[in-house]
mmCIF file of N, CA, C and O in Angstrom:
data_model
loop_
_atom_site.group_PDB
_atom_site.id
_atom_site.type_symbol
_atom_site.label_atom_id
_atom_site.label_comp_id
_atom_site.label_asym_id
_atom_site.label_seq_id
_atom_site.Cartn_x
_atom_site.Cartn_y
_atom_site.Cartn_z
ATOM 1 N N MET A 1174 0.839 -1.181 0.000
ATOM 2 C CA MET A 1174 0.000 0.000 0.000
ATOM 3 C C MET A 1174 0.888 1.249 0.000
ATOM 4 O O MET A 1174 1.805 1.373 0.796
ATOM 5 N N THR A 1175 0.600 2.155 -0.887
ATOM 6 C CA THR A 1175 1.367 3.389 -1.000
ATOM 7 C C THR A 1175 0.819 4.415 -0.012
ATOM 8 O O THR A 1175 -0.389 4.636 0.062
ATOM 9 N N ARG A 1176 1.725 5.024 0.721
ATOM 10 C CA ARG A 1176 1.314 6.052 1.682
ATOM 11 C C ARG A 1176 1.184 7.385 0.959
ATOM 12 O O ARG A 1176 1.961 7.700 0.070
ATOM 13 N N THR A 1177 0.224 8.161 1.392
ATOM 14 C CA THR A 1177 0.074 9.493 0.823
ATOM 15 C C THR A 1177 1.117 10.426 1.429
ATOM 16 O O THR A 1177 1.732 10.121 2.445
ATOM 17 N N ARG A 1178 1.306 11.539 0.780
ATOM 18 C CA ARG A 1178 2.263 12.530 1.263
ATOM 19 C C ARG A 1178 1.900 12.968 2.686
ATOM 20 O O ARG A 1178 2.774 13.063 3.557
ATOM 21 N N ILE A 1179 0.635 13.230 2.924
ATOM 22 C CA ILE A 1179 0.206 13.672 4.262
ATOM 23 C C ILE A 1179 0.482 12.586 5.297
ATOM 24 O O ILE A 1179 0.925 12.882 6.412
ATOM 25 N N GLU A 1180 0.274 11.334 4.953
ATOM 26 C CA GLU A 1180 0.569 10.246 5.887
ATOM 27 C C GLU A 1180 2.065 10.175 6.192
ATOM 28 O O GLU A 1180 2.456 9.945 7.342
ATOM 29 N N ARG A 1181 2.898 10.383 5.175
ATOM 30 C CA ARG A 1181 4.357 10.386 5.399
ATOM 31 C C ARG A 1181 4.762 11.553 6.290
ATOM 32 O O ARG A 1181 5.587 11.393 7.197
ATOM 33 N N VAL A 1182 4.189 12.715 6.034
ATOM 34 C CA VAL A 1182 4.497 13.886 6.869
ATOM 35 C C VAL A 1182 4.032 13.637 8.296
ATOM 36 O O VAL A 1182 4.764 13.908 9.258
ATOM 37 N N ARG A 1183 2.827 13.099 8.448
ATOM 38 C CA ARG A 1183 2.292 12.812 9.787
ATOM 39 C C ARG A 1183 3.203 11.841 10.524
ATOM 40 O O ARG A 1183 3.499 12.026 11.713
ATOM 41 N N ALA A 1184 3.675 10.809 9.838
ATOM 42 C CA ALA A 1184 4.573 9.836 10.463
ATOM 43 C C ALA A 1184 5.898 10.490 10.848
ATOM 44 O O ALA A 1184 6.425 10.249 11.941
ATOM 45 N N ALA A 1185 6.438 11.317 9.964
ATOM 46 C CA ALA A 1185 7.707 11.994 10.250
ATOM 47 C C ALA A 1185 7.571 12.946 11.438
ATOM 48 O O ALA A 1185 8.458 13.015 12.298
ATOM 49 N N VAL A 1186 6.465 13.665 11.503
ATOM 50 C CA VAL A 1186 6.225 14.562 12.638
ATOM 51 C C VAL A 1186 6.107 13.753 13.927
ATOM 52 O O VAL A 1186 6.623 14.160 14.974
ATOM 53 N N GLY A 1187 5.473 12.591 13.844
ATOM 54 C CA GLY A 1187 5.376 11.726 15.018
ATOM 55 C C GLY A 1187 6.741 11.270 15.496
ATOM 56 O O GLY A 1187 7.032 11.276 16.698
ATOM 57 N N ILE A 1188 7.604 10.892 14.563
ATOM 58 C CA ILE A 1188 8.962 10.476 14.918
ATOM 59 C C ILE A 1188 9.734 11.645 15.531
ATOM 60 O O ILE A 1188 10.414 11.486 16.552
ATOM 61 N N ALA A 1189 9.625 12.821 14.907
ATOM 62 C CA ALA A 1189 10.306 14.007 15.437
ATOM 63 C C ALA A 1189 9.785 14.342 16.839
ATOM 64 O O ALA A 1189 10.574 14.693 17.723
ATOM 65 N N SER A 1190 8.488 14.207 17.039
ATOM 66 C CA SER A 1190 7.907 14.492 18.358
ATOM 67 C C SER A 1190 8.451 13.538 19.411
ATOM 68 O O SER A 1190 8.747 13.949 20.534
ATOM 69 N N LEU A 1191 8.578 12.262 19.046
ATOM 70 C CA LEU A 1191 9.148 11.292 19.986
ATOM 71 C C LEU A 1191 10.596 11.624 20.317
ATOM 72 O O LEU A 1191 11.019 11.529 21.471
ATOM 73 N N ALA A 1192 11.363 12.023 19.296
ATOM 74 C CA ALA A 1192 12.762 12.397 19.529
ATOM 75 C C ALA A 1192 12.849 13.617 20.443
ATOM 76 O O ALA A 1192 13.677 13.660 21.359
ATOM 77 N N LEU A 1193 12.000 14.601 20.204
ATOM 78 C CA LEU A 1193 12.003 15.797 21.053
ATOM 79 C C LEU A 1193 11.559 15.461 22.474
ATOM 80 O O LEU A 1193 12.076 16.035 23.439
ATOM 81 N N GLN A 1194 10.631 14.521 22.621
ATOM 82 C CA GLN A 1194 10.210 14.088 23.958
ATOM 83 C C GLN A 1194 11.384 13.444 24.692
ATOM 84 O O GLN A 1194 11.561 13.660 25.883
ATOM 85 N N GLN A 1195 12.208 12.682 23.976
ATOM 86 C CA GLN A 1195 13.386 12.077 24.587
ATOM 87 C C GLN A 1195 14.346 13.155 25.090
ATOM 88 O O GLN A 1195 14.885 13.056 26.190
ATOM 89 N N ILE A 1196 14.550 14.189 24.285
ATOM 90 C CA ILE A 1196 15.416 15.298 24.710
ATOM 91 C C ILE A 1196 14.814 15.987 25.930
ATOM 92 O O ILE A 1196 15.527 16.309 26.887
ATOM 93 N N GLU A 1197 13.502 16.204 25.905
ATOM 94 C CA GLU A 1197 12.839 16.825 27.054
ATOM 95 C C GLU A 1197 13.016 15.973 28.307
ATOM 96 O O GLU A 1197 13.289 16.503 29.397
ATOM 97 N N ASP A 1198 12.875 14.658 28.172
ATOM 98 C CA ASP A 1198 13.081 13.764 29.316
ATOM 99 C C ASP A 1198 14.515 13.868 29.834
ATOM 100 O O ASP A 1198 14.741 13.908 31.047
ATOM 101 N N ASP A 1199 15.485 13.926 28.915
ATOM 102 C CA ASP A 1199 16.883 14.068 29.336
ATOM 103 C C ASP A 1199 17.113 15.402 30.038
ATOM 104 O O ASP A 1199 17.858 15.473 31.019
ATOM 105 N N LEU A 1200 16.489 16.460 29.541
ATOM 106 C CA LEU A 1200 16.627 17.773 30.186
ATOM 107 C C LEU A 1200 16.009 17.784 31.590
ATOM 108 O O LEU A 1200 16.449 18.546 32.450
ATOM 109 N N SER A 1201 15.017 16.949 31.810
ATOM 110 C CA SER A 1201 14.312 16.910 33.097
ATOM 111 C C SER A 1201 15.034 16.065 34.143
ATOM 112 O O SER A 1201 14.635 16.075 35.315
ATOM 113 N N ALA A 1202 16.058 15.360 33.746
ATOM 114 C CA ALA A 1202 16.771 14.493 34.686
ATOM 115 C C ALA A 1202 17.397 15.315 35.809
ATOM 116 O O ALA A 1202 17.928 16.410 35.578
ATOM 117 N N ASP A 1203 17.327 14.780 37.024
ATOM 118 C CA ASP A 1203 17.836 15.487 38.200
ATOM 119 C C ASP A 1203 19.350 15.693 38.170
ATOM 120 O O ASP A 1203 19.870 16.594 38.816
ATOM 121 N N ASP A 1204 20.070 14.874 37.414
ATOM 122 C CA ASP A 1204 21.535 14.961 37.439
ATOM 123 C C ASP A 1204 22.125 15.801 36.303
ATOM 124 O O ASP A 1204 23.337 15.825 36.117
ATOM 125 N N VAL A 1205 21.289 16.531 35.559
ATOM 126 C CA VAL A 1205 21.808 17.406 34.502
ATOM 127 C C VAL A 1205 22.377 18.665 35.164
ATOM 128 O O VAL A 1205 21.670 19.399 35.840
ATOM 129 N N ASP A 1206 23.681 18.874 34.978
ATOM 130 C CA ASP A 1206 24.305 20.067 35.549
ATOM 131 C C ASP A 1206 24.406 21.155 34.479
ATOM 132 O O ASP A 1206 23.996 20.962 33.330
ATOM 133 N N GLN A 1207 24.952 22.301 34.845
ATOM 134 C CA GLN A 1207 24.981 23.431 33.912
ATOM 135 C C GLN A 1207 25.833 23.141 32.687
ATOM 136 O O GLN A 1207 25.491 23.535 31.573
ATOM 137 N N GLU A 1208 26.935 22.429 32.856
ATOM 138 C CA GLU A 1208 27.792 22.117 31.715
ATOM 139 C C GLU A 1208 27.076 21.197 30.725
ATOM 140 O O GLU A 1208 27.130 21.407 29.513
ATOM 141 N N GLU A 1209 26.405 20.177 31.245
ATOM 142 C CA GLU A 1209 25.690 19.265 30.356
ATOM 143 C C GLU A 1209 24.498 19.951 29.701
ATOM 144 O O GLU A 1209 24.225 19.738 28.522
ATOM 145 N N LEU A 1210 23.801 20.798 30.447
ATOM 146 C CA LEU A 1210 22.682 21.546 29.876
ATOM 147 C C LEU A 1210 23.175 22.433 28.738
ATOM 148 O O LEU A 1210 22.564 22.494 27.668
ATOM 149 N N ALA A 1211 24.301 23.109 28.942
ATOM 150 C CA ALA A 1211 24.877 23.941 27.879
ATOM 151 C C ALA A 1211 25.230 23.091 26.665
ATOM 152 O O ALA A 1211 24.982 23.484 25.524
ATOM 153 N N ALA A 1212 25.784 21.908 26.895
ATOM 154 C CA ALA A 1212 26.140 21.018 25.784
ATOM 155 C C ALA A 1212 24.897 20.567 25.019
ATOM 156 O O ALA A 1212 24.912 20.507 23.785
ATOM 157 N N ILE A 1213 23.830 20.274 25.722
ATOM 158 C CA ILE A 1213 22.583 19.877 25.069
ATOM 159 C C ILE A 1213 22.049 21.034 24.226
ATOM 160 O O ILE A 1213 21.644 20.839 23.076
ATOM 161 N N LEU A 1214 22.051 22.232 24.768
ATOM 162 C CA LEU A 1214 21.578 23.398 24.009
ATOM 163 C C LEU A 1214 22.417 23.604 22.763
ATOM 164 O O LEU A 1214 21.889 23.920 21.689
ATOM 165 N N ARG A 1215 23.736 23.424 22.896
ATOM 166 C CA ARG A 1215 24.605 23.575 21.731
ATOM 167 C C ARG A 1215 24.294 22.530 20.656
ATOM 168 O O ARG A 1215 24.381 22.813 19.462
ATOM 169 N N GLU A 1216 23.933 21.323 21.076
ATOM 170 C CA GLU A 1216 23.581 20.288 20.107
ATOM 171 C C GLU A 1216 22.368 20.702 19.270
ATOM 172 O O GLU A 1216 22.274 20.353 18.099
ATOM 173 N N LEU A 1217 21.458 21.456 19.859
ATOM 174 C CA LEU A 1217 20.274 21.891 19.134
ATOM 175 C C LEU A 1217 20.606 22.908 18.044
ATOM 176 O O LEU A 1217 19.858 23.051 17.086
ATOM 177 N N ILE A 1218 21.729 23.604 18.203
ATOM 178 C CA ILE A 1218 22.068 24.647 17.232
ATOM 179 C C ILE A 1218 23.351 24.375 16.469
ATOM 180 O O ILE A 1218 23.571 24.957 15.414
ATOM 181 N N GLU A 1219 24.211 23.486 16.966
ATOM 182 C CA GLU A 1219 25.516 23.285 16.346
ATOM 183 C C GLU A 1219 25.743 21.876 15.846
ATOM 184 O O GLU A 1219 26.848 21.554 15.435
ATOM 185 N N ASP A 1220 24.757 21.036 15.894
ATOM 186 C CA ASP A 1220 24.926 19.650 15.471
ATOM 187 C C ASP A 1220 25.542 19.604 14.080
ATOM 188 O O ASP A 1220 25.167 20.365 13.202
ATOM 189 N N THR A 1221 26.487 18.736 13.874
ATOM 190 C CA THR A 1221 27.167 18.676 12.577
ATOM 191 C C THR A 1221 26.572 17.634 11.639
ATOM 192 O O THR A 1221 27.009 17.495 10.505
ATOM 193 N N ASP A 1222 25.590 16.888 12.082
ATOM 194 C CA ASP A 1222 24.985 15.868 11.231
ATOM 195 C C ASP A 1222 23.485 15.861 11.451
ATOM 196 O O ASP A 1222 23.008 15.206 12.361
ATOM 197 N N PRO A 1223 22.677 16.596 10.729
ATOM 198 C CA PRO A 1223 22.981 17.400 9.548
ATOM 199 C C PRO A 1223 23.633 18.723 9.933
ATOM 200 O O PRO A 1223 23.440 19.180 11.059
ATOM 201 N N PRO A 1224 24.346 19.345 8.991
ATOM 202 C CA PRO A 1224 24.995 20.620 9.319
ATOM 203 C C PRO A 1224 23.998 21.655 9.802
ATOM 204 O O PRO A 1224 22.932 21.814 9.217
ATOM 205 N N GLY A 1225 24.333 22.303 10.889
ATOM 206 C CA GLY A 1225 23.520 23.403 11.371
ATOM 207 C C GLY A 1225 22.605 23.086 12.519
ATOM 208 O O GLY A 1225 22.112 23.977 13.174
ATOM 209 N N GLY A 1226 22.327 21.859 12.803
ATOM 210 C CA GLY A 1226 21.504 21.504 13.938
ATOM 211 C C GLY A 1226 20.014 21.600 13.690
ATOM 212 O O GLY A 1226 19.543 21.911 12.594
ATOM 213 N N LEU A 1227 19.269 21.329 14.748
ATOM 214 C CA LEU A 1227 17.815 21.271 14.691
ATOM 215 C C LEU A 1227 17.188 22.609 14.310
ATOM 216 O O LEU A 1227 16.287 22.666 13.471
ATOM 217 N N ILE A 1228 17.660 23.683 14.905
ATOM 218 C CA ILE A 1228 17.091 25.005 14.639
ATOM 219 C C ILE A 1228 17.243 25.365 13.165
ATOM 220 O O ILE A 1228 16.296 25.810 12.513
ATOM 221 N N THR A 1229 18.421 25.147 12.623
ATOM 222 C CA THR A 1229 18.658 25.446 11.213
ATOM 223 C C THR A 1229 17.805 24.565 10.308
ATOM 224 O O THR A 1229 17.259 25.036 9.308
ATOM 225 N N ALA A 1230 17.671 23.290 10.657
ATOM 226 C CA ALA A 1230 16.859 22.376 9.856
ATOM 227 C C ALA A 1230 15.397 22.802 9.857
ATOM 228 O O ALA A 1230 14.726 22.767 8.810
ATOM 229 N N LEU A 1231 14.882 23.230 11.008
ATOM 230 C CA LEU A 1231 13.495 23.683 11.082
ATOM 231 C C LEU A 1231 13.298 24.964 10.271
ATOM 232 O O LEU A 1231 12.306 25.102 9.541
ATOM 233 N N ALA A 1232 14.233 25.878 10.357
ATOM 234 C CA ALA A 1232 14.147 27.109 9.571
ATOM 235 C C ALA A 1232 14.183 26.793 8.074
ATOM 236 O O ALA A 1232 13.441 27.386 7.281
ATOM 237 N N GLN A 1233 15.035 25.850 7.673
ATOM 238 C CA GLN A 1233 15.118 25.449 6.269
ATOM 239 C C GLN A 1233 13.802 24.836 5.800
ATOM 240 O O GLN A 1233 13.335 25.122 4.695
ATOM 241 N N LEU A 1234 13.184 24.015 6.631
ATOM 242 C CA LEU A 1234 11.897 23.420 6.283
ATOM 243 C C LEU A 1234 10.858 24.514 6.025
ATOM 244 O O LEU A 1234 10.105 24.451 5.050
ATOM 245 N N LEU A 1235 10.819 25.517 6.885
ATOM 246 C CA LEU A 1235 9.867 26.616 6.707
ATOM 247 C C LEU A 1235 10.184 27.438 5.467
ATOM 248 O O LEU A 1235 9.271 27.919 4.782
ATOM 249 N N THR A 1236 11.461 27.599 5.150
ATOM 250 C CA THR A 1236 11.854 28.330 3.944
ATOM 251 C C THR A 1236 11.388 27.583 2.692
ATOM 252 O O THR A 1236 10.887 28.194 1.746
ATOM 253 N N VAL A 1237 11.538 26.274 2.685
ATOM 254 C CA VAL A 1237 11.059 25.473 1.552
ATOM 255 C C VAL A 1237 9.539 25.598 1.431
ATOM 256 O O VAL A 1237 9.010 25.757 0.322
ATOM 257 N N ALA A 1238 8.839 25.552 2.556
ATOM 258 C CA ALA A 1238 7.380 25.729 2.533
ATOM 259 C C ALA A 1238 7.016 27.113 2.007
ATOM 260 O O ALA A 1238 6.052 27.261 1.237
ATOM 261 N N ALA A 1239 7.769 28.125 2.382
ATOM 262 C CA ALA A 1239 7.505 29.493 1.914
ATOM 263 C C ALA A 1239 7.704 29.604 0.410
ATOM 264 O O ALA A 1239 6.895 30.237 -0.291
ATOM 265 N N ARG A 1240 8.762 28.978 -0.087
ATOM 266 C CA ARG A 1240 9.001 29.017 -1.539
ATOM 267 C C ARG A 1240 7.886 28.327 -2.305
ATOM 268 O O ARG A 1240 7.479 28.787 -3.367
ATOM 269 N N ARG A 1241 7.398 27.228 -1.758
ATOM 270 C CA ARG A 1241 6.279 26.545 -2.413
ATOM 271 C C ARG A 1241 5.020 27.397 -2.327
ATOM 272 O O ARG A 1241 4.257 27.484 -3.293
ATOM 273 N N ALA A 1242 4.806 28.036 -1.189
ATOM 274 C CA ALA A 1242 3.627 28.897 -1.029
ATOM 275 C C ALA A 1242 3.661 30.037 -2.039
ATOM 276 O O ALA A 1242 2.614 30.430 -2.568
ATOM 277 N N GLU A 1243 4.852 30.556 -2.317
ATOM 278 C CA GLU A 1243 4.967 31.622 -3.316
ATOM 279 C C GLU A 1243 4.424 31.173 -4.665
ATOM 280 O O GLU A 1243 3.870 31.966 -5.421
ATOM 281 N N GLN A 1244 4.576 29.908 -4.962
ATOM 282 C CA GLN A 1244 4.147 29.374 -6.254
ATOM 283 C C GLN A 1244 2.661 29.038 -6.305
ATOM 284 O O GLN A 1244 2.074 29.032 -7.377
ATOM 285 N N VAL A 1245 2.061 28.728 -5.157
ATOM 286 C CA VAL A 1245 0.674 28.239 -5.179
ATOM 287 C C VAL A 1245 -0.337 29.168 -4.516
ATOM 288 O O VAL A 1245 -1.535 28.966 -4.678
ATOM 289 N N GLU A 1246 0.112 30.177 -3.781
ATOM 290 C CA GLU A 1246 -0.851 31.002 -3.057
ATOM 291 C C GLU A 1246 -1.696 31.833 -4.033
ATOM 292 O O GLU A 1246 -1.194 32.291 -5.057
ATOM 293 N N PRO A 1247 -2.964 31.997 -3.710
ATOM 294 C CA PRO A 1247 -3.838 32.788 -4.581
ATOM 295 C C PRO A 1247 -3.327 34.221 -4.697
ATOM 296 O O PRO A 1247 -2.831 34.803 -3.734
ATOM 297 N N ASP A 1248 -3.415 34.751 -5.865
ATOM 298 C CA ASP A 1248 -3.041 36.140 -6.153
ATOM 299 C C ASP A 1248 -1.556 36.443 -5.953
ATOM 300 O O ASP A 1248 -1.142 37.588 -6.106
ATOM 301 N N ARG A 1249 -0.770 35.453 -5.551
ATOM 302 C CA ARG A 1249 0.669 35.653 -5.305
ATOM 303 C C ARG A 1249 0.936 36.933 -4.508
ATOM 304 O O ARG A 1249 1.823 37.715 -4.820
ATOM 305 N N ASP A 1250 0.138 37.106 -3.457
ATOM 306 C CA ASP A 1250 0.204 38.335 -2.674
ATOM 307 C C ASP A 1250 1.076 38.222 -1.420
ATOM 308 O O ASP A 1250 1.241 39.188 -0.691
ATOM 309 N N GLY A 1251 1.613 37.046 -1.163
ATOM 310 C CA GLY A 1251 2.492 36.881 -0.014
ATOM 311 C C GLY A 1251 1.786 36.617 1.295
ATOM 312 O O GLY A 1251 2.433 36.545 2.337
ATOM 313 N N ASP A 1252 0.464 36.458 1.262
ATOM 314 C CA ASP A 1252 -0.266 36.226 2.511
ATOM 315 C C ASP A 1252 0.172 34.942 3.220
ATOM 316 O O ASP A 1252 0.112 34.862 4.441
ATOM 317 N N ALA A 1253 0.613 33.964 2.472
ATOM 318 C CA ALA A 1253 1.094 32.716 3.075
ATOM 319 C C ALA A 1253 2.620 32.680 3.140
ATOM 320 O O ALA A 1253 3.197 32.303 4.161
ATOM 321 N N SER A 1254 3.278 33.077 2.064
ATOM 322 C CA SER A 1254 4.735 32.935 1.999
ATOM 323 C C SER A 1254 5.471 33.901 2.924
ATOM 324 O O SER A 1254 6.472 33.517 3.552
ATOM 325 N N CYS A 1255 5.003 35.107 3.051
ATOM 326 C CA CYS A 1255 5.697 36.090 3.909
ATOM 327 C C CYS A 1255 5.746 35.643 5.369
ATOM 328 O O CYS A 1255 6.820 35.691 5.987
ATOM 329 N N PRO A 1256 4.621 35.191 5.960
ATOM 330 C CA PRO A 1256 4.716 34.705 7.346
ATOM 331 C C PRO A 1256 5.631 33.494 7.501
ATOM 332 O O PRO A 1256 6.297 33.353 8.531
ATOM 333 N N LEU A 1257 5.680 32.641 6.478
ATOM 334 C CA LEU A 1257 6.577 31.490 6.554
ATOM 335 C C LEU A 1257 8.039 31.924 6.502
ATOM 336 O O LEU A 1257 8.871 31.427 7.266
ATOM 337 N N HIS A 1258 8.367 32.854 5.613
ATOM 338 C CA HIS A 1258 9.741 33.387 5.565
ATOM 339 C C HIS A 1258 10.083 34.070 6.895
ATOM 340 O O HIS A 1258 11.194 33.918 7.416
ATOM 341 N N GLU A 1259 9.134 34.814 7.437
ATOM 342 C CA GLU A 1259 9.366 35.495 8.707
ATOM 343 C C GLU A 1259 9.574 34.499 9.841
ATOM 344 O O GLU A 1259 10.451 34.677 10.688
ATOM 345 N N ALA A 1260 8.778 33.428 9.854
ATOM 346 C CA ALA A 1260 8.939 32.400 10.887
ATOM 347 C C ALA A 1260 10.319 31.766 10.805
ATOM 348 O O ALA A 1260 10.971 31.547 11.829
ATOM 349 N N ALA A 1261 10.784 31.479 9.587
ATOM 350 C CA ALA A 1261 12.119 30.905 9.417
ATOM 351 C C ALA A 1261 13.193 31.849 9.944
ATOM 352 O O ALA A 1261 14.123 31.429 10.635
ATOM 353 N N ALA A 1262 13.055 33.133 9.643
ATOM 354 C CA ALA A 1262 14.027 34.123 10.113
ATOM 355 C C ALA A 1262 13.985 34.251 11.634
ATOM 356 O O ALA A 1262 15.034 34.351 12.284
ATOM 357 N N LEU A 1263 12.795 34.249 12.202
ATOM 358 C CA LEU A 1263 12.666 34.352 13.658
ATOM 359 C C LEU A 1263 13.293 33.154 14.355
ATOM 360 O O LEU A 1263 13.958 33.301 15.384
ATOM 361 N N ILE A 1264 13.093 31.975 13.796
ATOM 362 C CA ILE A 1264 13.684 30.774 14.397
ATOM 363 C C ILE A 1264 15.196 30.877 14.367
ATOM 364 O O ILE A 1264 15.866 30.629 15.365
ATOM 365 N N THR A 1265 15.737 31.243 13.229
ATOM 366 C CA THR A 1265 17.191 31.329 13.087
ATOM 367 C C THR A 1265 17.759 32.462 13.935
ATOM 368 O O THR A 1265 18.679 32.257 14.731
ATOM 369 N N ASN A 1266 17.216 33.653 13.762
ATOM 370 C CA ASN A 1266 17.784 34.836 14.409
ATOM 371 C C ASN A 1266 17.445 34.915 15.889
ATOM 372 O O ASN A 1266 18.322 35.201 16.703
ATOM 373 N N ASN A 1267 16.207 34.690 16.239
ATOM 374 C CA ASN A 1267 15.797 34.846 17.636
ATOM 375 C C ASN A 1267 16.028 33.581 18.457
ATOM 376 O O ASN A 1267 16.776 33.605 19.424
ATOM 377 N N ALA A 1268 15.380 32.490 18.073
ATOM 378 C CA ALA A 1268 15.496 31.258 18.862
ATOM 379 C C ALA A 1268 16.937 30.755 18.865
ATOM 380 O O ALA A 1268 17.462 30.374 19.918
ATOM 381 N N GLY A 1269 17.561 30.753 17.698
ATOM 382 C CA GLY A 1269 18.940 30.286 17.628
ATOM 383 C C GLY A 1269 19.875 31.102 18.495
ATOM 384 O O GLY A 1269 20.688 30.555 19.243
ATOM 385 N N MET A 1270 19.763 32.409 18.416
ATOM 386 C CA MET A 1270 20.627 33.274 19.226
ATOM 387 C C MET A 1270 20.332 33.119 20.719
ATOM 388 O O MET A 1270 21.264 33.123 21.533
ATOM 389 N N CYS A 1271 19.075 32.974 21.071
ATOM 390 C CA CYS A 1271 18.733 32.778 22.490
ATOM 391 C C CYS A 1271 19.357 31.494 23.034
ATOM 392 O O CYS A 1271 19.836 31.472 24.172
ATOM 393 N N LEU A 1272 19.360 30.427 22.235
ATOM 394 C CA LEU A 1272 20.006 29.187 22.661
ATOM 395 C C LEU A 1272 21.510 29.383 22.836
ATOM 396 O O LEU A 1272 22.101 28.886 23.799
ATOM 397 N N ILE A 1273 22.122 30.099 21.927
ATOM 398 C CA ILE A 1273 23.562 30.376 22.023
ATOM 399 C C ILE A 1273 23.858 31.163 23.296
ATOM 400 O O ILE A 1273 24.777 30.831 24.049
ATOM 401 N N TRP A 1274 23.072 32.202 23.555
ATOM 402 C CA TRP A 1274 23.301 33.027 24.753
ATOM 403 C C TRP A 1274 23.101 32.217 26.029
ATOM 404 O O TRP A 1274 23.874 32.348 26.979
ATOM 405 N N ALA A 1275 22.075 31.377 26.054
ATOM 406 C CA ALA A 1275 21.821 30.556 27.241
ATOM 407 C C ALA A 1275 22.967 29.578 27.462
ATOM 408 O O ALA A 1275 23.439 29.418 28.602
ATOM 409 N N ALA A 1276 23.435 28.928 26.396
ATOM 410 C CA ALA A 1276 24.544 27.986 26.529
ATOM 411 C C ALA A 1276 25.803 28.687 27.031
ATOM 412 O O ALA A 1276 26.507 28.173 27.904
ATOM 413 N N ARG A 1277 26.078 29.877 26.505
ATOM 414 C CA ARG A 1277 27.254 30.632 26.953
ATOM 415 C C ARG A 1277 27.132 31.040 28.407
ATOM 416 O O ARG A 1277 28.122 31.033 29.140
ATOM 417 N N ALA A 1278 25.927 31.400 28.828
ATOM 418 C CA ALA A 1278 25.728 31.802 30.223
ATOM 419 C C ALA A 1278 25.924 30.617 31.176
ATOM 420 O O ALA A 1278 26.441 30.780 32.277
ATOM 421 N N LEU A 1279 25.555 29.430 30.717
ATOM 422 C CA LEU A 1279 25.694 28.241 31.544
ATOM 423 C C LEU A 1279 27.120 27.716 31.575
ATOM 424 O O LEU A 1279 27.590 27.236 32.599
ATOM 425 N N HIS A 1280 27.798 27.788 30.407
ATOM 426 C CA HIS A 1280 29.139 27.217 30.342
ATOM 427 C C HIS A 1280 29.927 27.908 29.236
ATOM 428 O O HIS A 1280 30.078 27.387 28.129
ATOM 429 N N PRO A 1281 30.472 29.085 29.534
ATOM 430 C CA PRO A 1281 31.192 29.838 28.513
ATOM 431 C C PRO A 1281 32.455 29.154 28.013
ATOM 432 O O PRO A 1281 32.887 29.382 26.902
ATOM 433 N N GLN A 1282 33.044 28.274 28.832
ATOM 434 C CA GLN A 1282 34.264 27.588 28.414
ATOM 435 C C GLN A 1282 34.007 26.641 27.252
ATOM 436 O O GLN A 1282 34.925 26.247 26.560
ATOM 437 N N GLY A 1283 32.762 26.288 27.017
ATOM 438 C CA GLY A 1283 32.444 25.366 25.952
ATOM 439 C C GLY A 1283 32.429 26.021 24.590
ATOM 440 O O GLY A 1283 32.302 25.360 23.574
ATOM 441 N N ASP A 1284 32.562 27.350 24.525
ATOM 442 C CA ASP A 1284 32.579 28.039 23.243
ATOM 443 C C ASP A 1284 33.829 27.676 22.483
ATOM 444 O O ASP A 1284 34.913 27.567 23.045
ATOM 445 N N SER A 1285 33.673 27.510 21.200
ATOM 446 C CA SER A 1285 34.846 27.174 20.387
ATOM 447 C C SER A 1285 35.324 28.387 19.636
ATOM 448 O O SER A 1285 34.696 29.372 19.510
#
């Protein structure tokens, strides 16, 4: 049986949600100290496989969605694509930078 695109996306989101739940569980552990917390935060933004980490990958996904929206949105007025481009920029610029600042505040020696 061939899965539809929406079913594949739904399954992938489910897998990603489970992975994020695992990270949340690890963050909730009583023995996580500031150095390990900083290292975990850095993994979210500096992971080398795929390049750029989770934040960059999520921003890229939204950018691809925005480019597709530019092609299919009615009247090509940007009502769909502009918010998607903005969301990608906010994730990269705001969320990404906030993670970097938090990691540095917790363990500045870990900066490369």
